[in-house]
Coordinates of C-alpha atoms (C1' of nucleotides) in Angstrom, one line a residue:
Chain A
M16 CA 67.7 70.5 109.7
E17 CA 65.7 71.8 112.6
D18 CA 68.3 71.7 115.3
P19 CA 66.1 72.1 118.4
G20 CA 68.5 71.8 121.3
L21 CA 72.0 73.1 120.8
N22 CA 72.3 76.4 119.1
E23 CA 75.5 75.8 117.2
T24 CA 75.0 72.8 114.9
K25 CA 74.5 74.4 111.5
Y26 CA 74.6 71.8 108.8
H27 CA 77.1 69.4 107.4
H28 CA 79.6 69.7 110.1
G29 CA 78.2 72.4 112.3
N30 CA 80.5 75.3 113.0
L31 CA 83.7 74.0 111.4
K32 CA 85.4 77.2 112.1
Q33 CA 85.7 76.7 115.9
A34 CA 86.4 73.0 115.4
L35 CA 89.4 73.7 113.2
V36 CA 90.8 76.2 115.8
E37 CA 90.4 73.5 118.6
A38 CA 91.9 70.9 116.4
G39 CA 94.8 73.3 115.8
L40 CA 95.3 73.7 119.5
D41 CA 95.3 70.0 120.0
I42 CA 97.9 69.5 117.2
L43 CA 100.0 72.2 118.7
R44 CA 99.9 70.6 122.1
E45 CA 100.4 67.1 121.0
D46 CA 102.6 67.1 117.9
G47 CA 104.2 70.6 117.9
L48 CA 104.3 73.5 115.6
A49 CA 105.8 71.7 112.6
A50 CA 102.7 69.4 112.5
L51 CA 100.3 72.3 112.4
S52 CA 98.9 72.3 108.9
L53 CA 95.5 73.1 107.3
R54 CA 95.2 69.6 106.0
A55 CA 96.0 68.1 109.4
C56 CA 93.3 70.2 111.1
A57 CA 90.9 69.3 108.4
A58 CA 91.6 65.6 108.7
R59 CA 91.4 65.7 112.4
V60 CA 87.9 67.3 112.3
G61 CA 86.9 64.8 109.5
V62 CA 86.4 67.1 106.6
S63 CA 88.1 67.3 103.2
H64 CA 91.3 69.2 102.8
G65 CA 89.7 72.0 101.0
A66 CA 87.0 72.6 103.5
P67 CA 88.9 75.1 105.7
K68 CA 89.3 77.5 102.8
N69 CA 85.8 78.8 103.4
H70 CA 86.5 79.9 106.9
F71 CA 90.3 80.6 106.7
A72 CA 91.7 81.9 103.4
T73 CA 95.2 80.8 104.3
L74 CA 97.2 78.9 106.9
A75 CA 98.3 82.1 108.4
V76 CA 94.8 83.2 109.0
L77 CA 94.0 79.9 110.8
Q78 CA 97.1 80.4 112.9
A79 CA 96.0 83.9 113.7
A80 CA 92.6 82.5 115.0
I81 CA 94.4 79.9 117.0
V82 CA 96.7 82.5 118.5
A83 CA 93.8 84.7 119.3
E84 CA 92.2 81.8 121.2
G85 CA 95.6 81.1 122.8
F86 CA 95.6 84.7 124.1
R87 CA 92.1 84.2 125.6
Q88 CA 93.2 81.0 127.4
F89 CA 96.4 82.8 128.4
A90 CA 94.5 85.5 130.1
A91 CA 92.1 83.0 131.6
T92 CA 95.0 81.1 133.1
M93 CA 96.4 84.1 134.7
R94 CA 93.0 85.1 136.2
R95 CA 92.5 81.6 137.5
H96 CA 95.8 81.7 139.4
M97 CA 94.9 85.1 140.7
N98 CA 91.5 84.0 141.9
A99 CA 93.0 81.0 143.7
A100 CA 95.5 83.2 145.6
A101 CA 95.3 85.7 148.4
K102 CA 94.1 89.2 147.4
D103 CA 96.9 91.4 148.6
S104 CA 98.8 93.1 145.8
K105 CA 102.0 91.2 146.0
T106 CA 100.4 87.9 146.1
Q107 CA 98.3 88.9 143.2
V108 CA 101.3 90.0 141.2
M109 CA 103.0 86.8 141.9
A110 CA 100.0 84.8 141.0
S111 CA 99.6 86.4 137.6
A112 CA 103.3 85.8 137.0
R113 CA 102.8 82.1 138.0
G114 CA 99.9 81.9 135.6
Y115 CA 102.0 83.5 132.8
V116 CA 104.8 81.1 133.3
A117 CA 102.6 78.0 133.8
F118 CA 100.8 78.7 130.6
A119 CA 104.1 79.0 128.7
E120 CA 105.5 75.8 130.1
A121 CA 102.3 73.9 129.4
N122 CA 101.9 75.2 125.9
P123 CA 105.4 76.0 124.6
D124 CA 104.7 75.8 120.9
L125 CA 101.4 77.8 121.2
F126 CA 103.3 80.4 123.4
R127 CA 106.0 80.8 120.8
L128 CA 103.5 81.1 118.0
M129 CA 101.5 83.6 119.9
F130 CA 104.4 86.0 120.4
S131 CA 106.0 85.5 117.0
M132 CA 102.7 86.1 115.3
E133 CA 101.8 89.3 117.1
R134 CA 104.4 91.1 115.0
Q135 CA 101.8 91.1 112.2
L136 CA 99.0 92.3 114.5
D137 CA 97.8 94.7 111.9
V138 CA 97.5 92.0 109.3
Y139 CA 95.2 89.8 111.4
P140 CA 92.8 92.1 113.2
D141 CA 91.3 89.4 115.3
L142 CA 94.5 89.2 117.3
M143 CA 94.3 92.7 118.7
P144 CA 91.4 92.3 121.2
A145 CA 92.7 88.9 122.4
S146 CA 96.1 90.3 123.0
R147 CA 94.7 93.3 124.8
E148 CA 92.7 90.9 127.0
A149 CA 96.0 89.3 128.2
Y150 CA 97.8 92.5 128.5
A151 CA 95.0 94.0 130.6
V152 CA 95.8 91.5 133.4
L153 CA 99.3 92.7 133.5
R154 CA 98.2 96.3 133.6
E155 CA 95.8 95.6 136.4
V156 CA 98.3 94.0 138.8
T157 CA 100.8 96.7 138.0
Q158 CA 98.4 99.4 138.9
R159 CA 97.7 97.6 142.2
I160 CA 101.3 97.3 143.2
A161 CA 102.3 100.9 142.4
P162 CA 99.1 102.8 142.8
D163 CA 100.7 106.1 143.8
S164 CA 102.5 106.4 140.5
C165 CA 99.4 105.9 138.4
E166 CA 98.8 109.5 138.1
N167 CA 101.9 109.7 136.1
P168 CA 101.4 107.7 133.0
V169 CA 105.1 107.6 132.2
H170 CA 105.8 105.8 135.4
Q171 CA 102.8 103.5 135.0
T172 CA 104.1 102.5 131.6
T173 CA 107.5 101.9 133.0
N174 CA 106.3 99.7 135.7
E175 CA 104.3 97.7 133.2
T176 CA 107.2 97.4 130.9
M177 CA 109.6 96.3 133.6
L178 CA 107.2 93.7 135.1
W179 CA 106.1 92.4 131.7
T180 CA 109.7 92.2 130.5
F181 CA 110.8 90.2 133.4
I182 CA 107.9 87.8 133.5
H183 CA 108.1 87.4 129.8
G184 CA 111.8 86.7 129.8
F185 CA 111.3 84.1 132.6
A186 CA 108.4 82.5 130.8
N187 CA 110.3 82.2 127.5
L188 CA 113.4 80.7 129.1
K189 CA 111.3 78.3 131.0
A190 CA 109.2 77.3 127.9
N191 CA 112.4 76.7 125.9
R192 CA 114.0 74.8 128.7
Q193 CA 116.9 77.2 128.4
F194 CA 117.7 77.4 132.1
Y195 CA 118.2 73.7 132.3
T196 CA 120.6 73.5 129.4
S197 CA 122.6 76.6 130.4
N198 CA 122.8 75.7 134.1
A199 CA 123.3 72.0 133.4
E200 CA 126.5 71.9 135.3
T201 CA 125.0 73.3 138.4
G202 CA 121.7 71.4 137.9
K203 CA 119.8 74.6 138.7
D204 CA 116.4 75.2 137.2
P205 CA 115.3 78.3 139.0
E206 CA 111.8 78.8 140.1
L207 CA 110.0 82.1 139.9
E208 CA 110.1 82.6 143.6
D209 CA 113.9 82.3 143.6
V210 CA 114.3 85.4 141.6
F211 CA 111.2 87.3 141.2
P212 CA 110.7 89.0 144.6
K213 CA 114.1 90.4 144.5
L214 CA 113.1 93.0 142.0
S215 CA 112.3 96.3 143.9
Y216 CA 109.2 97.5 142.3
V217 CA 108.5 99.9 145.2
E218 CA 111.6 101.8 144.4
L219 CA 110.6 102.8 141.0
E220 CA 109.3 106.2 141.8
D221 CA 112.6 108.0 142.4
Chain B
M2 CA 143.2 69.9 91.6
E3 CA 146.2 71.6 93.1
D4 CA 144.6 74.5 94.9
P5 CA 147.7 76.6 95.5
G6 CA 146.3 79.8 97.0
L7 CA 143.2 79.4 99.2
N8 CA 143.1 76.5 101.6
E9 CA 139.4 75.8 101.5
T10 CA 138.5 75.0 97.9
K11 CA 138.0 71.3 97.9
Y12 CA 136.5 70.1 94.6
H13 CA 133.3 70.6 92.9
H14 CA 131.8 73.4 94.9
G15 CA 134.5 73.8 97.6
N16 CA 133.2 73.6 101.0
L17 CA 129.5 73.5 100.5
K18 CA 128.8 73.0 104.1
Q19 CA 129.7 76.5 105.2
A20 CA 128.1 78.0 102.1
L21 CA 124.8 76.5 102.9
V22 CA 124.9 77.8 106.4
E23 CA 125.6 81.3 105.1
A24 CA 122.9 81.0 102.5
G25 CA 120.5 80.0 105.3
L26 CA 121.4 83.0 107.3
D27 CA 120.8 85.2 104.3
I28 CA 117.4 83.7 103.6
L29 CA 116.5 84.0 107.2
R30 CA 117.4 87.7 107.1
E31 CA 115.9 88.5 103.8
D32 CA 112.8 86.3 103.5
G33 CA 112.1 85.0 107.0
L34 CA 111.8 81.7 108.7
A35 CA 109.1 80.3 106.5
A36 CA 111.4 80.6 103.4
L37 CA 114.2 78.6 105.0
S38 CA 114.3 75.3 103.2
L39 CA 117.0 72.9 102.2
R40 CA 116.1 73.3 98.6
A41 CA 116.2 77.1 98.8
C42 CA 119.6 77.0 100.4
A43 CA 120.8 74.6 97.7
A44 CA 119.4 76.7 94.9
R45 CA 120.9 79.9 96.4
V46 CA 124.4 78.2 96.4
G47 CA 123.8 76.8 93.0
V48 CA 123.8 73.0 93.7
S49 CA 121.1 70.4 93.1
H50 CA 118.4 69.9 95.7
G51 CA 119.9 66.7 97.0
A52 CA 123.4 68.0 97.5
P53 CA 122.9 69.2 101.1
K54 CA 122.1 65.7 102.2
N55 CA 125.8 64.8 102.3
H56 CA 126.5 67.5 104.8
F57 CA 123.2 67.9 106.7
A58 CA 121.1 64.7 107.0
T59 CA 118.0 66.7 107.6
L60 CA 116.6 70.2 107.5
A61 CA 116.7 70.3 111.3
V62 CA 120.5 69.5 111.3
L63 CA 121.1 72.4 108.9
Q64 CA 119.0 74.6 111.1
A65 CA 121.1 73.6 114.1
A66 CA 124.3 74.5 112.2
I67 CA 122.7 77.9 111.3
V68 CA 121.7 78.4 114.9
A69 CA 125.2 77.5 116.1
E70 CA 126.7 80.2 113.8
G71 CA 124.0 82.5 115.0
F72 CA 125.1 82.0 118.6
R73 CA 128.7 82.8 117.6
Q74 CA 127.7 86.0 115.9
F75 CA 125.5 86.8 118.8
A76 CA 128.4 86.5 121.3
A77 CA 130.5 88.6 118.9
T78 CA 127.9 91.3 118.7
M79 CA 127.8 91.6 122.5
R80 CA 131.6 91.7 122.8
R81 CA 131.8 94.3 120.0
H82 CA 129.4 96.5 121.9
M83 CA 131.4 95.9 125.1
N84 CA 134.7 96.8 123.5
A85 CA 133.3 100.0 122.2
A86 CA 132.1 101.1 125.7
A87 CA 133.7 102.3 128.8
K88 CA 135.2 99.7 130.9
D89 CA 133.6 100.2 134.2
S90 CA 131.2 97.5 135.3
K91 CA 127.9 99.2 134.9
T92 CA 128.7 100.4 131.5
Q93 CA 129.9 97.0 130.4
V94 CA 126.7 95.4 131.6
M95 CA 124.7 97.9 129.7
A96 CA 126.8 97.4 126.6
S97 CA 126.3 93.7 126.7
A98 CA 122.6 94.2 127.1
R99 CA 122.6 96.6 124.2
G100 CA 124.4 94.1 122.0
Y101 CA 121.9 91.4 123.1
V102 CA 118.9 93.5 122.1
A103 CA 120.5 94.9 119.0
F104 CA 121.2 91.4 117.7
A105 CA 117.6 90.3 118.4
E106 CA 116.2 93.4 116.7
A107 CA 118.5 93.0 113.6
N108 CA 117.9 89.3 113.2
P109 CA 114.4 88.6 114.7
D110 CA 113.8 85.3 112.8
L111 CA 117.3 83.9 113.6
F112 CA 116.9 84.9 117.2
R113 CA 113.6 83.1 117.5
L114 CA 115.0 80.1 115.8
M115 CA 118.0 80.1 118.1
F116 CA 116.1 80.1 121.3
S117 CA 113.3 77.7 120.1
M118 CA 115.9 75.2 118.9
E119 CA 118.0 75.1 121.9
R120 CA 115.4 73.0 123.6
Q121 CA 116.8 70.1 121.6
L122 CA 120.3 71.0 122.5
D123 CA 121.1 67.3 123.3
V124 CA 120.0 66.2 119.8
Y125 CA 122.3 68.6 118.0
P126 CA 125.6 68.5 119.9
D127 CA 127.1 71.4 117.8
L128 CA 124.8 73.8 119.6
M129 CA 126.2 73.4 123.0
P130 CA 129.6 75.1 122.6
A131 CA 128.1 77.9 120.5
S132 CA 125.5 78.5 123.1
R133 CA 128.0 78.4 126.0
E134 CA 130.1 81.0 124.1
A135 CA 127.2 83.5 124.3
Y136 CA 126.2 82.6 127.8
A137 CA 129.8 83.2 128.9
V138 CA 129.5 86.9 128.1
L139 CA 126.5 87.1 130.4
R140 CA 128.3 85.3 133.1
E141 CA 131.3 87.6 132.7
V142 CA 129.5 90.8 133.2
T143 CA 127.5 89.4 136.0
Q144 CA 130.6 88.5 137.9
R145 CA 131.9 91.9 137.5
I146 CA 128.9 93.8 138.7
A147 CA 128.4 91.7 141.9
P148 CA 131.9 90.4 142.6
D149 CA 131.4 90.1 146.3
S150 CA 128.8 87.4 145.9
C151 CA 130.8 85.3 143.6
E152 CA 132.0 83.2 146.5
N153 CA 128.5 82.0 146.9
P154 CA 127.6 80.1 143.7
V155 CA 123.9 80.3 144.6
H156 CA 124.0 84.1 144.6
Q157 CA 126.0 84.2 141.5
T158 CA 123.5 81.9 139.7
T159 CA 120.6 84.1 140.9
N160 CA 122.3 87.2 139.5
E161 CA 122.9 85.6 136.2
T162 CA 119.4 84.4 136.1
M163 CA 117.9 87.8 136.9
L164 CA 120.1 89.7 134.5
W165 CA 119.6 87.2 131.7
T166 CA 115.8 87.0 132.3
F167 CA 115.4 90.6 132.1
I168 CA 117.6 91.2 129.0
H169 CA 116.1 88.2 127.2
G170 CA 112.6 89.4 127.9
F171 CA 113.4 92.8 126.6
A172 CA 115.1 91.5 123.5
N173 CA 112.2 89.2 122.8
L174 CA 109.6 91.8 123.1
K175 CA 111.7 94.2 121.0
A176 CA 112.3 91.5 118.3
N177 CA 108.6 90.8 118.1
R178 CA 107.6 94.5 118.1
Q179 CA 105.4 93.6 121.0
F180 CA 106.0 96.9 122.8
Y181 CA 104.9 98.9 119.9
T182 CA 101.6 97.0 119.4
S183 CA 100.7 96.8 123.1
N184 CA 101.6 100.4 123.9
A185 CA 100.1 101.6 120.6
E186 CA 97.8 104.1 122.3
T187 CA 100.6 105.8 124.2
G188 CA 102.9 105.5 121.3
K189 CA 105.6 104.3 123.6
D190 CA 108.4 102.0 122.4
P191 CA 110.6 101.9 125.4
E192 CA 114.3 102.0 125.2
L193 CA 116.6 99.8 127.2
E194 CA 117.8 102.8 129.2
D195 CA 114.4 103.7 130.2
V196 CA 113.9 100.6 132.2
F197 CA 117.1 98.7 132.7
P198 CA 119.0 100.8 135.3
K199 CA 116.0 100.8 137.6
L200 CA 116.8 97.2 138.6
S201 CA 118.7 97.2 141.8
Y202 CA 121.4 94.6 141.2
V203 CA 123.4 95.8 144.2
E204 CA 120.7 94.9 146.6
L205 CA 120.7 91.2 145.7
E206 CA 122.9 90.1 148.5
D207 CA 120.4 90.4 151.4
Chain C
dA30 C1' 59.0 75.5 95.2
dA31 C1' 62.8 77.9 93.4
dC32 C1' 66.7 80.5 93.5
dA33 C1' 70.9 82.5 95.7
dA34 C1' 74.4 82.1 99.2
dA35 C1' 77.1 79.4 102.1
dT36 C1' 79.6 75.5 102.6
dA37 C1' 81.9 71.1 101.5
dT38 C1' 84.2 68.0 98.0
dA39 C1' 87.5 66.6 94.4
dG40 C1' 91.2 67.4 91.4
dA41 C1' 95.3 69.7 90.1
dC42 C1' 99.8 72.0 90.6
dA43 C1' 104.2 73.6 92.5
dG44 C1' 107.2 73.4 96.4
dC45 C1' 108.9 70.9 100.2
dG46 C1' 111.7 67.0 103.0
dT47 C1' 113.4 62.8 102.3
dC48 C1' 114.9 58.5 100.2
dA49 C1' 117.2 55.5 96.7
dA50 C1' 120.0 54.9 92.6
dT51 C1' 123.5 56.8 89.9
dA52 C1' 127.4 59.6 88.4
dT53 C1' 131.4 62.2 89.4
dT54 C1' 135.2 63.7 91.9
dT55 C1' 138.6 63.4 95.4
dT56 C1' 141.5 60.8 98.5
dC57 C1' 144.2 57.0 99.8
dG58 C1' 146.8 52.7 99.9
dT59 C1' 150.0 50.4 97.3
Chain D
dA11 C1' 151.1 56.5 89.3
dC12 C1' 147.2 53.9 89.4
dG13 C1' 143.2 51.5 90.9
dA14 C1' 140.1 51.0 94.9
dA15 C1' 137.5 53.3 98.1
dA16 C1' 135.3 57.2 100.0
dA17 C1' 133.3 61.5 99.6
dT18 C1' 130.4 64.4 97.2
dA19 C1' 126.9 65.8 93.6
dT20 C1' 122.9 64.7 90.4
dT21 C1' 118.6 62.9 89.2
dG22 C1' 114.2 61.0 89.9
dA23 C1' 110.6 59.5 92.9
dC24 C1' 107.2 59.5 96.8
dG25 C1' 104.1 61.5 100.0
dC26 C1' 103.0 65.7 102.3
dT27 C1' 101.9 70.6 102.2
dG28 C1' 99.3 75.3 100.6
dT29 C1' 96.6 77.0 97.3
dC30 C1' 93.7 77.4 93.4
dT31 C1' 89.7 75.9 90.4
dA32 C1' 85.6 73.6 89.3
dT33 C1' 81.9 71.1 91.1
dA34 C1' 78.4 69.4 94.3
dT35 C1' 75.7 69.8 98.4
dT36 C1' 73.4 72.1 101.9
dT37 C1' 71.2 76.2 103.9
dG38 C1' 68.5 80.3 103.9
dT39 C1' 65.3 83.4 101.8
dT40 C1' 61.6 84.9 99.1

DNA sequence: AACAAATATAGACAGCGTCAATATTTTCGT
DNA sequence: ACGAAAATATTGACGCTGTCTATATTTGTT
């Protein structure tokens, strides 16, 4: 097969590897984590049930590839929110947090899979760079909001940890609809703005 | 069967329902979430693969029962930490947080299952009271540390949300070993004390 | 053109959730 | 106390799953 135009179409299917990852993301979004299977991805793409074996030795390896792509889209979502916002430090922090939470709410199953799989980051080496890409965004906004403490790596790490911990907790509770169920009586489903700016980042240095 | 002594032994197995839940907790602790199956629980207890059907119509229902028991143990862990600590407000808050994080670290798979299942809290009604039992602990310590704002339910809810969000985020990241992998270069695995007291609860009222 | 590597197919097997049919035990009304 | 009814456990079946093996097809290289 000559394949003049596009550069990806290889042969029978033309890169099946990427297609399986995207099928997995679709299944995750449409039918949830329980429906994510090697055979379902293969069927969705239109290949036999054994075909994925050539690209992903096991289901966990395919999941790792899906999670890696998830981390890339995760970082992209945060950067998109940041680009659409004003460029002062506080607004940028809030924008990244908004992106973080928006991604978790839009892709709850993927989000859960991402952060439950990263435990085995050493087993699936593709995960590391993708995870770093997302974490770099957090590091970036943290450096901007507390630049004077950057010279002290301990303080910098603490800032990152605090910011990340809080955003991650909020995103998790939002993704799992935990706020709604626990505050059912009050009917409160808090927004990020209600609670986020009350943290005193600037007072971290003492 | 007369059953003179113990009050629980019913007939063939004697309450299988509770035994299956405990088997599920063991499997979750020893072999992880992927190994949690109806058949595995049945085999561990020593009954046939169809026996659980009488008590749990489906795997999800058994998981809900396991999660409910998990929430009860979760609340008990927090209270145990609180009872072992000094009784001033700040120490009590820290003790509950320590219990929260300790439980998540000791039972990562159960912890994940708990907070991913609570989304369907309406589907499995047994979850609600157990979940409330755990949330009540958080509400309790929050009321103690910011008592003056209790008259305003909005402030109270915000305090709870902030505290919970932060602790939950920290527990999640700890349970998933996320800190370790992300701060691998610095070798930092932050402890709760490093980061928790820097939040300024007392300044929430403004 | 021919051979080797990559890639896809097809079949098999065990484990799983779930359902239906059956057997056993307990409980309850009389 | 006894038989009926309900609760509980067993067994077998079905389709789905991951994974392995053998086989076929396509691609790339020489």
